[in-house]
CSV table of C-alpha atoms and ligand atoms in Angstrom, one decimal:
chain,number,residue,atom,x,y,z
A,6,MET,CA,-66.2,80.5,-7.6
A,7,ALA,CA,-68.3,83.1,-5.7
A,8,GLU,CA,-66.8,86.1,-4.0
A,9,LEU,CA,-67.0,85.8,-0.2
A,10,ILE,CA,-68.9,88.5,1.6
A,11,ASP,CA,-66.9,89.0,4.8
A,12,GLY,CA,-69.4,89.8,7.6
A,13,LYS,CA,-66.7,89.7,10.3
A,14,LYS,CA,-64.7,92.4,8.6
A,15,LEU,CA,-67.7,94.7,7.9
A,16,ALA,CA,-69.0,94.2,11.5
A,17,LEU,CA,-65.6,95.3,12.8
A,18,LYS,CA,-65.7,98.5,10.7
A,19,ILE,CA,-69.3,99.3,11.9
A,20,LYS,CA,-68.4,98.6,15.6
A,21,GLY,CA,-65.4,101.0,15.2
A,22,GLU,CA,-67.8,103.7,14.0
A,23,VAL,CA,-70.3,102.9,16.8
A,24,ARG,CA,-67.5,103.2,19.4
A,25,VAL,CA,-66.7,106.8,18.1
A,26,TYR,CA,-70.3,107.8,18.6
A,27,ALA,CA,-70.5,106.1,22.0
A,28,GLU,CA,-67.3,107.9,23.2
A,29,LYS,CA,-68.7,111.2,22.1
A,30,PHE,CA,-72.0,110.4,23.9
A,31,GLU,CA,-70.0,109.7,27.1
A,32,LYS,CA,-68.0,112.9,26.8
A,33,THR,CA,-71.1,115.0,26.3
A,34,LEU,CA,-73.5,113.4,28.8
A,35,GLY,CA,-71.1,112.1,31.4
A,36,ARG,CA,-72.5,108.6,31.2
A,37,LYS,CA,-72.1,105.6,28.9
A,38,VAL,CA,-74.8,104.5,26.5
A,39,GLY,CA,-76.5,101.6,28.3
A,40,LEU,CA,-78.0,98.3,26.9
A,41,ALA,CA,-80.0,96.0,29.1
A,42,VAL,CA,-79.8,92.4,28.0
A,43,VAL,CA,-82.6,90.1,29.3
A,44,LYS,CA,-82.3,86.3,29.1
A,45,VAL,CA,-85.0,84.0,30.5
A,46,GLY,CA,-84.0,80.3,31.0
A,47,ASP,CA,-81.0,78.5,29.8
A,48,ASP,CA,-81.3,77.9,26.1
A,49,PRO,CA,-77.6,77.1,25.2
A,50,ALA,CA,-77.7,78.9,21.8
A,51,SER,CA,-79.1,82.0,23.6
A,52,ALA,CA,-76.3,81.9,26.1
A,53,ILE,CA,-73.7,82.1,23.2
A,54,TYR,CA,-75.6,85.0,21.5
A,55,VAL,CA,-75.9,86.9,24.7
A,56,ARG,CA,-72.2,86.4,25.5
A,57,ASN,CA,-71.3,87.8,22.0
A,58,LYS,CA,-73.6,90.8,22.5
A,59,VAL,CA,-72.2,91.7,25.9
A,60,LYS,CA,-68.6,91.4,24.5
A,61,ALA,CA,-69.5,93.7,21.6
A,62,CYS,CA,-70.8,96.3,24.1
A,63,ASP,CA,-67.4,96.3,25.8
A,64,GLU,CA,-65.7,96.7,22.4
A,65,CYS,CA,-68.0,99.7,21.6
A,66,ASN,CA,-67.8,101.6,24.9
A,67,VAL,CA,-71.4,100.7,25.7
A,68,GLN,CA,-72.4,99.7,29.2
A,69,SER,CA,-74.2,96.4,29.3
A,70,PHE,CA,-76.6,95.5,32.1
A,71,THR,CA,-77.4,91.7,32.1
A,72,TYR,CA,-80.5,90.2,33.7
A,73,PHE,CA,-80.6,86.4,33.6
A,74,LEU,CA,-83.9,85.1,34.9
A,75,ASN,CA,-84.6,81.5,35.8
A,76,GLY,CA,-86.6,79.5,33.2
A,77,ASP,CA,-89.5,79.2,35.7
A,78,SER,CA,-89.9,83.0,36.0
A,79,SER,CA,-93.4,84.0,35.3
A,80,GLN,CA,-94.5,86.3,32.5
A,81,ALA,CA,-95.4,88.9,35.2
A,82,ASP,CA,-91.7,88.7,36.5
A,83,VAL,CA,-90.4,89.4,33.0
A,84,ILE,CA,-92.8,92.3,32.4
A,85,ALA,CA,-92.0,93.8,35.8
A,86,LEU,CA,-88.3,93.8,34.9
A,87,ILE,CA,-89.0,95.5,31.5
A,88,LYS,CA,-91.1,98.2,33.2
A,89,LYS,CA,-88.3,98.9,35.5
A,90,LEU,CA,-85.8,99.1,32.6
A,91,ASN,CA,-88.2,101.4,30.6
A,92,ASN,CA,-87.9,103.9,33.5
A,93,ASP,CA,-84.2,103.5,34.1
A,94,ASN,CA,-82.3,106.6,32.7
A,95,ALA,CA,-79.1,104.6,32.5
A,96,VAL,CA,-80.7,102.2,30.0
A,97,ASP,CA,-81.0,103.4,26.5
A,98,GLY,CA,-81.8,100.1,24.8
A,99,ILE,CA,-83.5,96.9,26.0
A,100,LEU,CA,-83.0,93.5,24.4
A,101,VAL,CA,-85.0,90.4,25.3
A,102,GLN,CA,-83.2,87.4,23.9
A,103,LEU,CA,-85.6,85.0,22.1
A,104,PRO,CA,-86.9,82.3,22.3
A,105,LEU,CA,-88.6,82.8,25.6
A,106,PRO,CA,-89.8,79.8,27.6
A,107,LYS,CA,-93.2,78.4,26.4
A,108,HIS,CA,-95.2,79.8,29.3
A,109,VAL,CA,-94.1,83.4,28.5
A,110,ASP,CA,-95.8,85.0,25.6
A,111,GLU,CA,-93.3,86.6,23.3
A,112,ARG,CA,-95.7,89.1,21.7
A,113,THR,CA,-97.0,90.3,25.1
A,114,VAL,CA,-93.5,90.7,26.5
A,115,LEU,CA,-92.1,92.6,23.5
A,116,ALA,CA,-95.1,95.0,23.5
A,117,GLU,CA,-94.0,96.1,27.0
A,118,ILE,CA,-90.7,97.5,25.8
A,119,ALA,CA,-90.8,101.2,25.3
A,120,PRO,CA,-90.6,101.6,21.5
A,121,GLN,CA,-87.8,104.2,21.8
A,122,LYS,CA,-85.7,101.7,23.8
A,123,ASP,CA,-86.4,98.7,21.5
A,124,ALA,CA,-82.9,97.8,20.5
A,125,ASP,CA,-84.1,94.8,18.5
A,126,GLY,CA,-86.8,96.6,16.5
A,127,PHE,CA,-89.3,93.9,17.4
A,128,HIS,CA,-91.9,96.2,19.0
A,129,VAL,CA,-95.1,96.3,17.0
A,130,VAL,CA,-94.7,100.1,16.6
A,131,ASN,CA,-91.2,99.7,15.1
A,132,ALA,CA,-92.2,96.8,12.9
A,133,GLY,CA,-95.2,98.9,11.7
A,134,LYS,CA,-92.9,101.9,10.9
A,135,LEU,CA,-90.7,99.6,8.9
A,136,PHE,CA,-93.6,98.2,6.9
A,137,LEU,CA,-95.0,101.7,6.2
A,138,GLY,CA,-91.6,103.0,5.2
A,139,GLU,CA,-91.6,105.6,8.1
A,140,SER,CA,-88.2,106.8,9.3
A,141,GLY,CA,-87.2,107.0,13.0
A,142,GLY,CA,-88.1,103.5,14.2
A,143,SER,CA,-85.5,100.9,15.1
A,144,VAL,CA,-85.1,98.2,12.5
A,145,ALA,CA,-84.5,94.5,13.3
A,146,CYS,CA,-80.7,93.8,13.5
A,147,THR,CA,-80.3,90.8,11.3
A,148,PRO,CA,-82.3,92.2,8.4
A,149,ARG,CA,-80.5,95.6,8.8
A,150,GLY,CA,-77.2,93.7,8.7
A,151,ILE,CA,-78.2,91.7,5.6
A,152,ILE,CA,-78.9,94.9,3.7
A,153,GLU,CA,-75.4,96.1,4.6
A,154,LEU,CA,-73.9,92.8,3.4
A,155,ILE,CA,-75.7,93.0,0.1
A,156,LYS,CA,-74.6,96.7,-0.4
A,157,SER,CA,-71.0,95.7,0.3
A,158,THR,CA,-71.0,93.8,-3.0
A,159,ASP,CA,-71.6,97.1,-4.8
A,160,GLN,CA,-74.3,95.4,-6.8
A,161,PRO,CA,-77.6,97.3,-7.1
A,162,ILE,CA,-80.7,96.1,-5.3
A,163,ALA,CA,-83.2,98.1,-7.2
A,164,GLY,CA,-85.0,96.1,-9.9
A,165,LYS,CA,-83.5,92.8,-8.7
A,166,HIS,CA,-85.6,89.8,-7.9
A,167,ALA,CA,-85.0,89.0,-4.2
A,168,VAL,CA,-86.3,85.7,-2.9
A,169,VAL,CA,-86.6,85.3,0.9
A,170,VAL,CA,-87.0,81.7,2.2
A,171,GLY,CA,-88.6,81.9,5.6
A,172,ARG,CA,-91.3,84.2,7.1
A,173,SER,CA,-90.3,84.7,10.7
A,174,ASN,CA,-91.0,88.0,12.5
A,175,ILE,CA,-87.3,88.3,13.3
A,176,VAL,CA,-85.8,87.8,9.8
A,177,GLY,CA,-88.1,86.8,6.9
A,178,LYS,CA,-90.8,89.5,7.2
A,179,PRO,CA,-88.5,92.4,8.0
A,180,ILE,CA,-85.9,91.6,5.4
A,181,ALA,CA,-88.7,91.4,2.8
A,182,ALA,CA,-89.9,94.9,3.9
A,183,LEU,CA,-86.3,96.3,3.7
A,184,LEU,CA,-85.6,94.7,0.3
A,185,LEU,CA,-88.9,96.2,-1.0
A,186,GLN,CA,-87.9,99.6,0.5
A,187,ASN,CA,-84.7,99.2,-1.6
A,188,ASP,CA,-86.8,98.7,-4.7
A,189,ALA,CA,-86.2,95.0,-5.2
A,190,THR,CA,-89.0,92.8,-6.5
A,191,VAL,CA,-89.6,90.5,-3.5
A,192,THR,CA,-90.9,87.0,-3.2
A,193,VAL,CA,-91.4,85.4,0.2
A,194,CYS,CA,-91.3,81.6,0.3
A,195,HIS,CA,-92.0,79.4,3.3
A,196,SER,CA,-92.7,75.9,4.5
A,197,LYS,CA,-96.0,75.7,2.5
A,198,THR,CA,-94.5,77.0,-0.8
A,199,LYS,CA,-94.9,74.5,-3.6
A,200,ASN,CA,-92.0,73.9,-6.0
A,201,LEU,CA,-89.6,76.1,-4.0
A,202,SER,CA,-86.7,75.8,-6.4
A,203,ASP,CA,-88.8,77.4,-9.2
A,204,PHE,CA,-88.6,80.5,-7.1
A,205,THR,CA,-85.1,80.3,-5.8
A,206,LYS,CA,-83.6,79.5,-9.2
A,207,ASN,CA,-84.9,82.9,-10.4
A,208,ALA,CA,-83.5,84.8,-7.5
A,209,ASP,CA,-80.8,87.5,-8.1
A,210,ILE,CA,-80.7,87.9,-4.4
A,211,LEU,CA,-81.4,84.8,-2.3
A,212,VAL,CA,-81.9,85.1,1.5
A,213,ALA,CA,-82.1,81.7,3.3
A,214,ALA,CA,-83.6,81.9,6.8
A,215,VAL,CA,-85.0,78.4,7.2
A,216,GLY,CA,-83.2,76.9,10.1
A,217,LYS,CA,-82.2,73.7,8.3
A,218,LYS,CA,-78.6,72.7,7.6
A,219,ASN,CA,-77.7,72.6,3.9
A,220,PHE,CA,-81.3,73.2,2.8
A,221,ILE,CA,-80.4,75.3,-0.2
A,222,THR,CA,-78.5,73.2,-2.7
A,223,ALA,CA,-76.5,74.3,-5.8
A,224,ASP,CA,-79.3,73.2,-8.2
A,225,MET,CA,-81.6,75.7,-6.5
A,226,VAL,CA,-79.4,78.8,-7.1
A,227,LYS,CA,-79.2,81.0,-10.1
A,228,PRO,CA,-75.6,81.4,-11.5
A,229,GLY,CA,-74.1,84.7,-10.3
A,230,ALA,CA,-76.7,85.3,-7.5
A,231,ILE,CA,-76.0,87.0,-4.2
A,232,VAL,CA,-76.6,84.3,-1.6
A,233,ILE,CA,-77.2,85.4,2.1
A,234,ASP,CA,-77.2,82.6,4.6
A,235,VAL,CA,-79.0,83.4,7.8
A,236,GLY,CA,-78.9,79.8,9.2
A,237,MET,CA,-77.4,79.1,12.6
A,238,ASN,CA,-77.7,75.3,12.8
A,239,ARG,CA,-75.6,73.7,15.5
A,240,ASP,CA,-74.7,70.0,15.7
A,241,GLU,CA,-71.8,67.9,17.0
A,242,SER,CA,-69.6,69.0,14.1
A,243,GLY,CA,-70.1,72.7,14.7
A,244,LEU,CA,-72.1,75.6,13.3
A,245,HIS,CA,-73.8,75.3,9.8
A,246,GLY,CA,-75.8,77.6,7.6
A,247,ASP,CA,-79.0,76.9,5.6
A,248,VAL,CA,-76.9,76.8,2.4
A,249,ASP,CA,-74.8,74.0,1.2
A,250,PHE,CA,-71.8,76.3,1.0
A,251,ASP,CA,-69.3,74.0,-0.5
A,252,ASN,CA,-71.4,73.4,-3.6
A,253,VAL,CA,-73.3,76.7,-3.8
A,254,LYS,CA,-70.1,78.7,-3.8
A,255,ASP,CA,-69.3,77.3,-7.3
A,256,VAL,CA,-72.7,78.7,-8.7
A,257,ALA,CA,-73.3,81.9,-6.8
A,258,GLY,CA,-71.7,85.3,-7.6
A,259,TYR,CA,-71.4,86.3,-3.9
A,260,ILE,CA,-72.0,84.3,-0.8
A,261,THR,CA,-71.9,84.8,3.0
A,262,PRO,CA,-70.1,82.1,5.0
A,263,VAL,CA,-71.3,80.6,8.3
A,264,PRO,CA,-69.8,81.5,10.7
A,265,GLY,CA,-68.5,84.9,9.7
A,266,GLY,CA,-71.3,86.3,7.6
A,267,VAL,CA,-74.7,87.4,9.0
A,268,GLY,CA,-74.0,86.6,12.7
A,269,PRO,CA,-71.4,89.2,13.3
A,270,MET,CA,-73.5,91.8,11.4
A,271,THR,CA,-76.5,91.1,13.7
A,272,VAL,CA,-74.4,92.0,16.7
A,273,ALA,CA,-72.9,95.1,15.1
A,274,MET,CA,-76.4,96.4,14.1
A,275,LEU,CA,-77.6,95.9,17.6
A,276,LEU,CA,-74.9,98.2,18.9
A,277,LEU,CA,-75.7,100.7,16.1
A,278,ASN,CA,-79.4,100.6,17.0
A,279,THR,CA,-78.6,101.1,20.7
A,280,VAL,CA,-76.2,104.1,20.1
A,281,CYS,CA,-78.4,105.7,17.5
A,282,GLY,CA,-81.5,105.3,19.8
A,283,ALA,CA,-79.6,106.8,22.7
A,284,THR,CA,-78.4,109.8,20.7
A,285,SER,CA,-81.8,110.6,19.2
A,286,ASN,CA,-83.6,110.3,22.6
A,287,GLU,CA,-81.2,112.7,24.4
B,6,GUN,N1,-83.0,85.2,18.7
B,6,GUN,C1,-82.6,84.9,17.5
B,6,GUN,N2,-82.2,86.0,16.9
B,6,GUN,C2,-82.4,87.0,17.8
B,6,GUN,C3,-82.2,88.4,17.7
B,6,GUN,O1,-81.8,89.0,16.7
B,6,GUN,N3,-82.6,89.1,18.8
B,6,GUN,C4,-83.1,88.5,19.9
B,6,GUN,N4,-83.4,89.3,20.9
B,6,GUN,N5,-83.3,87.2,20.0
B,6,GUN,C5,-83.0,86.5,18.9
């Protein structure tokens, strides 16, 4: 039976540390660290994520500024708002919740965020710094949280075979870069990968970021592996990961639950990015 990696507990600890920094910032500068949260349209999952992020701001003594635009807002409307926030001295971090409506181009919008205010680490400059191994850029929150979850097991990453299933800009690509930076041997699998289980069965560290409920089954997992489940699949019976937890837990060495694994860490890392960004920009 695998050991459970408790993301909720680790996130609480990190948010406690972030709050200390945020209180020091307020005492020194006479204003709170500010995070602007932009949501366009009414995607129900985005509404939940945004609510959790705003709640975490309150817990960490960070001022949140919410901007909820209608789903029929134009790309120009979204960009105009970002430009305003880039120039607002009360705003240290900007977050545009994804996905955006179809008529708004994600890449164009994210490129408008000032890189030093990019709380999500999605700007091309910050993504580039991550891939080149340059310090000082903000790193995408979910991948950053995943590394902390793996480190919390006290198992070394260096020299391990890490297999990432999924190649999104938000999770798959940046977690592959971070694992590589931590000296893992990294394989990235995706929807066109043939014989997927040949790769996953050889993974010491398996990161599942597929978006399909119970996609990773017990026969695909190496005994003793560290299994990180990034899946957030909602249906009528609740929230489910990408990993068939009930069966994989008997094979893996360590495993994250859903909920209570990666999700809370994403939020904690967002706050950490925001407060670190605010401190280094002052
Ligand atoms: N949509 C899914 N995950 C994320 C995330 O980490 N940040 C933002 N902004 N949108 C998301």
